[in-house]
Amino acid sequence: MVSALRLACCLSYGARRALGKALIPLLFAISGAAAAETTEIVALGDSLTAGYGLAEGEGFVPQLQGWLVANGLDVRVVNAGVSGDTTAGGLSRLDWSLTPETDVLIVALGGNDLLRGLDPGMSRSNLDAILTTATARGLKVLLVGLPGPANYGPDWKAEFDAIFPDLAAKHGVAMEPNFMAGLAEAAGGTDPATIRPLMQADGIHPNSEGVKAIVGYLGPKLRDLLAN
């Protein structure tokens, strides 16, 4: 490029003009390549991803975007969270949630499956299909789960809890078994009374400070994934 520009200085006006026109597409191509370096991360999830009950800028996606940028990463995090969505709902909208620019997929689904006590076998099948599509497209994936409750019985809980490590191993993707793990880390324990200040009044969704704690825990895992 430098040699071409030096050569242009020695050419006649007409030749310089012709050469300039020839260089324009190359300059646009270089500019486009630089813009393409921004990593697009799609966060596919439910209300925890969507930012339920929080003001604009306080939800999981904008706080994660801010954390990653503050840590020197050139990323764009896309909010593909839908409140109330199950693993089946996430699978049904996966194709139009991803774009040719998507590089990384965060899969944070299963919370509504466990709240409704749905068949863990169906949850496993849906997540398996999501990961199959993602890995076939060459995407990096962070699979984020939630621990199953005990009120459906120990067998149900064991079957549900096994979904995330099993599928992560099967597809060779990164995994965090508990979306809410950052709350316990920030609060210094799992006692509900200790964690309550980080939760909204419904006791299900984190407040802004709770999301900050979650992002502080998940952010390094995503950073490591991007650096791998």
PDB file of C-alpha atoms in Angstrom:
ATOM      1  CA  MET A   1       0.000   0.000   0.000  1.00  0.00           C
ATOM      2  CA  VAL A   2       2.801   2.456   0.921  1.00  0.00           C
ATOM      3  CA  SER A   3       4.702   1.698  -2.283  1.00  0.00           C
ATOM      4  CA  ALA A   4       1.549   2.213  -4.310  1.00  0.00           C
ATOM      5  CA  LEU A   5       0.966   5.605  -2.731  1.00  0.00           C
ATOM      6  CA  ARG A   6       4.581   6.653  -3.380  1.00  0.00           C
ATOM      7  CA  LEU A   7       4.209   5.568  -6.975  1.00  0.00           C
ATOM      8  CA  ALA A   8       1.060   7.662  -7.282  1.00  0.00           C
ATOM      9  CA  CYS A   9       3.060  10.805  -6.472  1.00  0.00           C
ATOM     10  CA  CYS A  10       5.237  10.243  -9.548  1.00  0.00           C
ATOM     11  CA  LEU A  11       2.361   9.706 -11.963  1.00  0.00           C
ATOM     12  CA  SER A  12       0.469  12.177 -14.097  1.00  0.00           C
ATOM     13  CA  TYR A  13      -2.810  13.610 -12.843  1.00  0.00           C
ATOM     14  CA  GLY A  14      -4.858  11.199 -14.974  1.00  0.00           C
ATOM     15  CA  ALA A  15      -2.826   8.218 -13.876  1.00  0.00           C
ATOM     16  CA  ARG A  16      -3.069   9.280 -10.229  1.00  0.00           C
ATOM     17  CA  ARG A  17      -6.808   9.671 -10.569  1.00  0.00           C
ATOM     18  CA  ALA A  18      -7.170   6.220 -12.097  1.00  0.00           C
ATOM     19  CA  LEU A  19      -4.960   4.690  -9.444  1.00  0.00           C
ATOM     20  CA  GLY A  20      -6.916   6.466  -6.709  1.00  0.00           C
ATOM     21  CA  LYS A  21     -10.150   4.968  -7.972  1.00  0.00           C
ATOM     22  CA  ALA A  22      -8.544   1.551  -8.008  1.00  0.00           C
ATOM     23  CA  LEU A  23      -7.397   1.948  -4.409  1.00  0.00           C
ATOM     24  CA  ILE A  24     -10.805   2.997  -3.054  1.00  0.00           C
ATOM     25  CA  PRO A  25     -12.239  -0.566  -2.915  1.00  0.00           C
ATOM     26  CA  LEU A  26      -9.056  -1.751  -1.214  1.00  0.00           C
ATOM     27  CA  LEU A  27      -9.327   0.961   1.414  1.00  0.00           C
ATOM     28  CA  PHE A  28     -12.956   0.046   2.075  1.00  0.00           C
ATOM     29  CA  ALA A  29     -11.970  -3.613   2.335  1.00  0.00           C
ATOM     30  CA  ILE A  30      -9.287  -2.770   4.886  1.00  0.00           C
ATOM     31  CA  SER A  31     -11.743  -0.623   6.827  1.00  0.00           C
ATOM     32  CA  GLY A  32     -14.326  -3.420   6.763  1.00  0.00           C
ATOM     33  CA  ALA A  33     -11.792  -5.952   7.986  1.00  0.00           C
ATOM     34  CA  ALA A  34     -10.916  -3.727  10.923  1.00  0.00           C
ATOM     35  CA  ALA A  35     -14.579  -3.346  11.846  1.00  0.00           C
ATOM     36  CA  ALA A  36     -15.061  -7.095  11.605  1.00  0.00           C
ATOM     37  CA  GLU A  37     -12.547  -7.593  14.402  1.00  0.00           C
ATOM     38  CA  THR A  38     -15.279  -6.721  16.923  1.00  0.00           C
ATOM     39  CA  THR A  39     -16.432  -9.980  18.465  1.00  0.00           C
ATOM     40  CA  GLU A  40     -20.196 -10.490  18.468  1.00  0.00           C
ATOM     41  CA  ILE A  41     -21.527 -12.402  21.472  1.00  0.00           C
ATOM     42  CA  VAL A  42     -25.164 -13.518  21.481  1.00  0.00           C
ATOM     43  CA  ALA A  43     -26.646 -14.178  24.923  1.00  0.00           C
ATOM     44  CA  LEU A  44     -29.490 -16.664  24.444  1.00  0.00           C
ATOM     45  CA  GLY A  45     -31.533 -16.936  27.602  1.00  0.00           C
ATOM     46  CA  ASP A  46     -34.621 -16.113  29.628  1.00  0.00           C
ATOM     47  CA  SER A  47     -35.522 -13.295  32.047  1.00  0.00           C
ATOM     48  CA  LEU A  48     -32.137 -13.525  33.778  1.00  0.00           C
ATOM     49  CA  THR A  49     -30.506 -12.651  30.468  1.00  0.00           C
ATOM     50  CA  ALA A  50     -33.203 -10.233  29.332  1.00  0.00           C
ATOM     51  CA  GLY A  51     -32.815  -8.026  32.423  1.00  0.00           C
ATOM     52  CA  TYR A  52     -36.288  -8.511  33.918  1.00  0.00           C
ATOM     53  CA  GLY A  53     -37.299  -5.792  36.375  1.00  0.00           C
ATOM     54  CA  LEU A  54     -34.214  -3.674  35.785  1.00  0.00           C
ATOM     55  CA  ALA A  55     -33.702  -0.243  34.271  1.00  0.00           C
ATOM     56  CA  GLU A  56     -32.005   0.091  30.911  1.00  0.00           C
ATOM     57  CA  GLY A  57     -28.294  -0.463  31.291  1.00  0.00           C
ATOM     58  CA  GLU A  58     -28.617  -2.472  34.529  1.00  0.00           C
ATOM     59  CA  GLY A  59     -29.353  -5.897  33.045  1.00  0.00           C
ATOM     60  CA  PHE A  60     -27.009  -8.791  32.442  1.00  0.00           C
ATOM     61  CA  VAL A  61     -26.172  -7.967  28.816  1.00  0.00           C
ATOM     62  CA  PRO A  62     -25.249  -4.279  29.188  1.00  0.00           C
ATOM     63  CA  GLN A  63     -23.313  -4.950  32.391  1.00  0.00           C
ATOM     64  CA  LEU A  64     -21.449  -7.828  30.735  1.00  0.00           C
ATOM     65  CA  GLN A  65     -20.691  -5.627  27.737  1.00  0.00           C
ATOM     66  CA  GLY A  66     -19.316  -2.961  30.057  1.00  0.00           C
ATOM     67  CA  TRP A  67     -17.196  -5.449  31.999  1.00  0.00           C
ATOM     68  CA  LEU A  68     -15.657  -6.970  28.881  1.00  0.00           C
ATOM     69  CA  VAL A  69     -14.897  -3.589  27.308  1.00  0.00           C
ATOM     70  CA  ALA A  70     -13.407  -2.345  30.586  1.00  0.00           C
ATOM     71  CA  ASN A  71     -11.161  -5.394  30.500  1.00  0.00           C
ATOM     72  CA  GLY A  72      -9.826  -4.515  27.076  1.00  0.00           C
ATOM     73  CA  LEU A  73     -12.020  -6.651  24.816  1.00  0.00           C
ATOM     74  CA  ASP A  74     -13.551  -5.359  21.589  1.00  0.00           C
ATOM     75  CA  VAL A  75     -16.974  -6.985  21.805  1.00  0.00           C
ATOM     76  CA  ARG A  76     -20.629  -6.415  21.092  1.00  0.00           C
ATOM     77  CA  VAL A  77     -23.023  -8.391  23.325  1.00  0.00           C
ATOM     78  CA  VAL A  78     -26.472  -8.987  21.812  1.00  0.00           C
ATOM     79  CA  ASN A  79     -29.426  -9.515  24.128  1.00  0.00           C
ATOM     80  CA  ALA A  80     -31.324 -12.615  22.978  1.00  0.00           C
ATOM     81  CA  GLY A  81     -33.063 -13.134  26.315  1.00  0.00           C
ATOM     82  CA  VAL A  82     -36.839 -13.566  26.471  1.00  0.00           C
ATOM     83  CA  SER A  83     -38.604 -13.559  29.830  1.00  0.00           C
ATOM     84  CA  GLY A  84     -40.441 -16.804  30.524  1.00  0.00           C
ATOM     85  CA  ASP A  85     -38.587 -18.711  27.827  1.00  0.00           C
ATOM     86  CA  THR A  86     -37.825 -22.403  28.249  1.00  0.00           C
ATOM     87  CA  THR A  87     -35.145 -24.464  26.539  1.00  0.00           C
ATOM     88  CA  ALA A  88     -37.760 -25.300  23.896  1.00  0.00           C
ATOM     89  CA  GLY A  89     -38.402 -21.616  23.268  1.00  0.00           C
ATOM     90  CA  GLY A  90     -34.696 -20.893  23.008  1.00  0.00           C
ATOM     91  CA  LEU A  91     -34.260 -23.666  20.471  1.00  0.00           C
ATOM     92  CA  SER A  92     -37.201 -22.425  18.389  1.00  0.00           C
ATOM     93  CA  ARG A  93     -35.656 -18.966  17.953  1.00  0.00           C
ATOM     94  CA  LEU A  94     -32.006 -19.949  17.766  1.00  0.00           C
ATOM     95  CA  ASP A  95     -31.633 -19.643  13.991  1.00  0.00           C
ATOM     96  CA  TRP A  96     -32.871 -16.060  13.818  1.00  0.00           C
ATOM     97  CA  SER A  97     -30.987 -15.061  16.976  1.00  0.00           C
ATOM     98  CA  LEU A  98     -27.678 -15.888  15.282  1.00  0.00           C
ATOM     99  CA  THR A  99     -26.242 -13.849  12.422  1.00  0.00           C
ATOM    100  CA  PRO A 100     -23.260 -14.366  10.104  1.00  0.00           C
ATOM    101  CA  GLU A 101     -21.371 -11.969  12.398  1.00  0.00           C
ATOM    102  CA  THR A 102     -21.933 -14.041  15.552  1.00  0.00           C
ATOM    103  CA  ASP A 103     -18.710 -15.422  17.025  1.00  0.00           C
ATOM    104  CA  VAL A 104     -19.743 -16.566  20.499  1.00  0.00           C
ATOM    105  CA  LEU A 105     -22.957 -17.937  21.983  1.00  0.00           C
ATOM    106  CA  ILE A 106     -23.874 -17.823  25.654  1.00  0.00           C
ATOM    107  CA  VAL A 107     -26.603 -20.384  26.382  1.00  0.00           C
ATOM    108  CA  ALA A 108     -28.318 -19.526  29.677  1.00  0.00           C
ATOM    109  CA  LEU A 109     -31.555 -21.508  29.566  1.00  0.00           C
ATOM    110  CA  GLY A 110     -33.241 -23.973  31.883  1.00  0.00           C
ATOM    111  CA  GLY A 111     -34.506 -21.738  34.676  1.00  0.00           C
ATOM    112  CA  ASN A 112     -38.112 -21.876  33.534  1.00  0.00           C
ATOM    113  CA  ASP A 113     -37.846 -25.591  32.839  1.00  0.00           C
ATOM    114  CA  LEU A 114     -36.927 -26.194  36.474  1.00  0.00           C
ATOM    115  CA  LEU A 115     -39.517 -23.746  37.816  1.00  0.00           C
ATOM    116  CA  ARG A 116     -42.195 -25.684  35.918  1.00  0.00           C
ATOM    117  CA  GLY A 117     -40.771 -29.077  36.777  1.00  0.00           C
ATOM    118  CA  LEU A 118     -40.525 -30.062  33.122  1.00  0.00           C
ATOM    119  CA  ASP A 119     -39.104 -33.397  32.058  1.00  0.00           C
ATOM    120  CA  PRO A 120     -35.295 -33.083  32.311  1.00  0.00           C
ATOM    121  CA  GLY A 121     -35.023 -35.385  29.299  1.00  0.00           C
ATOM    122  CA  MET A 122     -36.758 -32.776  27.150  1.00  0.00           C
ATOM    123  CA  SER A 123     -34.564 -29.985  28.534  1.00  0.00           C
ATOM    124  CA  ARG A 124     -31.501 -32.052  27.719  1.00  0.00           C
ATOM    125  CA  SER A 125     -32.730 -32.718  24.185  1.00  0.00           C
ATOM    126  CA  ASN A 126     -33.414 -29.020  23.532  1.00  0.00           C
ATOM    127  CA  LEU A 127     -30.043 -27.868  24.845  1.00  0.00           C
ATOM    128  CA  ASP A 128     -28.315 -30.659  22.939  1.00  0.00           C
ATOM    129  CA  ALA A 129     -29.900 -29.397  19.713  1.00  0.00           C
ATOM    130  CA  ILE A 130     -28.854 -25.803  20.480  1.00  0.00           C
ATOM    131  CA  LEU A 131     -25.250 -26.827  21.076  1.00  0.00           C
ATOM    132  CA  THR A 132     -25.233 -29.025  17.977  1.00  0.00           C
ATOM    133  CA  THR A 133     -26.236 -26.047  15.839  1.00  0.00           C
ATOM    134  CA  ALA A 134     -23.778 -23.695  17.534  1.00  0.00           C
ATOM    135  CA  THR A 135     -20.768 -25.984  17.236  1.00  0.00           C
ATOM    136  CA  ALA A 136     -21.646 -26.849  13.632  1.00  0.00           C
ATOM    137  CA  ARG A 137     -21.414 -23.127  12.880  1.00  0.00           C
ATOM    138  CA  GLY A 138     -18.000 -22.957  14.513  1.00  0.00           C
ATOM    139  CA  LEU A 139     -19.132 -20.753  17.380  1.00  0.00           C
ATOM    140  CA  LYS A 140     -17.441 -20.619  20.740  1.00  0.00           C
ATOM    141  CA  VAL A 141     -19.996 -21.473  23.428  1.00  0.00           C
ATOM    142  CA  LEU A 142     -20.415 -20.829  27.142  1.00  0.00           C
ATOM    143  CA  LEU A 143     -23.154 -23.052  28.564  1.00  0.00           C
ATOM    144  CA  VAL A 144     -24.552 -21.646  31.810  1.00  0.00           C
ATOM    145  CA  GLY A 145     -26.874 -23.723  33.958  1.00  0.00           C
ATOM    146  CA  LEU A 146     -28.793 -23.550  37.201  1.00  0.00           C
ATOM    147  CA  PRO A 147     -28.962 -26.189  39.946  1.00  0.00           C
ATOM    148  CA  GLY A 148     -32.252 -28.055  40.086  1.00  0.00           C
ATOM    149  CA  PRO A 149     -34.464 -27.637  43.169  1.00  0.00           C
ATOM    150  CA  ALA A 150     -35.003 -30.495  45.610  1.00  0.00           C
ATOM    151  CA  ASN A 151     -38.797 -30.204  45.746  1.00  0.00           C
ATOM    152  CA  TYR A 152     -39.317 -32.513  42.730  1.00  0.00           C
ATOM    153  CA  GLY A 153     -37.379 -35.288  44.426  1.00  0.00           C
ATOM    154  CA  PRO A 154     -33.721 -36.399  44.376  1.00  0.00           C
ATOM    155  CA  ASP A 155     -34.029 -38.326  41.111  1.00  0.00           C
ATOM    156  CA  TRP A 156     -35.418 -35.347  39.226  1.00  0.00           C
ATOM    157  CA  LYS A 157     -32.717 -33.075  40.658  1.00  0.00           C
ATOM    158  CA  ALA A 158     -29.917 -35.500  39.815  1.00  0.00           C
ATOM    159  CA  GLU A 159     -31.177 -35.883  36.256  1.00  0.00           C
ATOM    160  CA  PHE A 160     -31.527 -32.133  35.763  1.00  0.00           C
ATOM    161  CA  ASP A 161     -28.157 -31.245  37.314  1.00  0.00           C
ATOM    162  CA  ALA A 162     -26.377 -33.753  35.073  1.00  0.00           C
ATOM    163  CA  ILE A 163     -27.581 -32.028  31.893  1.00  0.00           C
ATOM    164  CA  PHE A 164     -25.022 -29.222  31.848  1.00  0.00           C
ATOM    165  CA  PRO A 165     -21.749 -31.069  32.553  1.00  0.00           C
ATOM    166  CA  ASP A 166     -22.808 -33.950  30.295  1.00  0.00           C
ATOM    167  CA  LEU A 167     -23.593 -31.713  27.327  1.00  0.00           C
ATOM    168  CA  ALA A 168     -20.517 -29.545  27.865  1.00  0.00           C
ATOM    169  CA  ALA A 169     -18.361 -32.666  27.697  1.00  0.00           C
ATOM    170  CA  LYS A 170     -20.230 -34.043  24.686  1.00  0.00           C
ATOM    171  CA  HIS A 171     -19.852 -30.885  22.616  1.00  0.00           C
ATOM    172  CA  GLY A 172     -16.519 -29.696  23.996  1.00  0.00           C
ATOM    173  CA  VAL A 173     -17.819 -26.319  25.169  1.00  0.00           C
ATOM    174  CA  ALA A 174     -17.123 -24.187  28.225  1.00  0.00           C
ATOM    175  CA  MET A 175     -19.590 -24.539  31.090  1.00  0.00           C
ATOM    176  CA  GLU A 176     -20.617 -22.832  34.327  1.00  0.00           C
ATOM    177  CA  PRO A 177     -23.177 -24.920  36.259  1.00  0.00           C
ATOM    178  CA  ASN A 178     -24.761 -22.053  38.176  1.00  0.00           C
ATOM    179  CA  PHE A 179     -25.722 -18.690  36.666  1.00  0.00           C
ATOM    180  CA  MET A 180     -26.220 -17.334  40.209  1.00  0.00           C
ATOM    181  CA  ALA A 181     -22.844 -18.461  41.589  1.00  0.00           C
ATOM    182  CA  GLY A 182     -21.568 -14.896  41.669  1.00  0.00           C
ATOM    183  CA  LEU A 183     -24.213 -13.949  44.222  1.00  0.00           C
ATOM    184  CA  ALA A 184     -22.911 -16.412  46.793  1.00  0.00           C
ATOM    185  CA  GLU A 185     -19.348 -15.331  46.105  1.00  0.00           C
ATOM    186  CA  ALA A 186     -20.213 -11.655  46.567  1.00  0.00           C
ATOM    187  CA  ALA A 187     -22.350 -12.304  49.656  1.00  0.00           C
ATOM    188  CA  GLY A 188     -19.820 -14.620  51.247  1.00  0.00           C
ATOM    189  CA  GLY A 189     -22.168 -17.584  51.488  1.00  0.00           C
ATOM    190  CA  THR A 190     -25.313 -19.270  50.254  1.00  0.00           C
ATOM    191  CA  ASP A 191     -27.590 -18.251  53.139  1.00  0.00           C
ATOM    192  CA  PRO A 192     -30.701 -16.701  51.524  1.00  0.00           C
ATOM    193  CA  ALA A 193     -30.679 -13.942  54.138  1.00  0.00           C
ATOM    194  CA  THR A 194     -27.152 -13.003  53.090  1.00  0.00           C
ATOM    195  CA  ILE A 195     -27.996 -13.008  49.403  1.00  0.00           C
ATOM    196  CA  ARG A 196     -31.345 -11.189  49.757  1.00  0.00           C
ATOM    197  CA  PRO A 197     -29.848  -7.655  49.396  1.00  0.00           C
ATOM    198  CA  LEU A 198     -28.707  -8.688  45.893  1.00  0.00           C
ATOM    199  CA  MET A 199     -32.169  -9.839  44.823  1.00  0.00           C
ATOM    200  CA  GLN A 200     -35.336  -8.144  43.635  1.00  0.00           C
ATOM    201  CA  ALA A 201     -38.453  -8.395  45.778  1.00  0.00           C
ATOM    202  CA  ASP A 202     -39.617 -11.560  43.979  1.00  0.00           C
ATOM    203  CA  GLY A 203     -36.627 -13.469  45.327  1.00  0.00           C
ATOM    204  CA  ILE A 204     -35.972 -14.942  41.876  1.00  0.00           C
ATOM    205  CA  HIS A 205     -34.305 -12.198  39.867  1.00  0.00           C
ATOM    206  CA  PRO A 206     -31.150 -10.327  40.865  1.00  0.00           C
ATOM    207  CA  ASN A 207     -31.208  -6.574  41.281  1.00  0.00           C
ATOM    208  CA  SER A 208     -28.622  -4.314  39.672  1.00  0.00           C
ATOM    209  CA  GLU A 209     -26.002  -5.061  42.319  1.00  0.00           C
ATOM    210  CA  GLY A 210     -26.783  -8.752  42.024  1.00  0.00           C
ATOM    211  CA  VAL A 211     -26.254  -8.639  38.268  1.00  0.00           C
ATOM    212  CA  LYS A 212     -22.961  -6.855  38.861  1.00  0.00           C
ATOM    213  CA  ALA A 213     -21.878  -9.748  41.091  1.00  0.00           C
ATOM    214  CA  ILE A 214     -22.980 -12.302  38.501  1.00  0.00           C
ATOM    215  CA  VAL A 215     -21.086 -10.510  35.738  1.00  0.00           C
ATOM    216  CA  GLY A 216     -18.023 -10.221  37.952  1.00  0.00           C
ATOM    217  CA  TYR A 217     -18.070 -13.999  38.306  1.00  0.00           C
ATOM    218  CA  LEU A 218     -18.938 -14.961  34.714  1.00  0.00           C
ATOM    219  CA  GLY A 219     -16.928 -12.230  33.010  1.00  0.00           C
ATOM    220  CA  PRO A 220     -13.507 -13.849  33.573  1.00  0.00           C
ATOM    221  CA  LYS A 221     -14.819 -17.196  32.300  1.00  0.00           C
ATOM    222  CA  LEU A 222     -15.986 -15.533  29.099  1.00  0.00           C
ATOM    223  CA  ARG A 223     -12.745 -13.604  28.782  1.00  0.00           C
ATOM    224  CA  ASP A 224     -10.805 -16.860  29.061  1.00  0.00           C
ATOM    225  CA  LEU A 225     -13.034 -18.424  26.416  1.00  0.00           C
ATOM    226  CA  LEU A 226     -12.377 -15.566  24.017  1.00  0.00           C
ATOM    227  CA  ALA A 227      -8.637 -15.788  24.649  1.00  0.00           C
ATOM    228  CA  ASN A 228      -8.522 -19.542  24.099  1.00  0.00           C
TER     229      ASN A 228
END
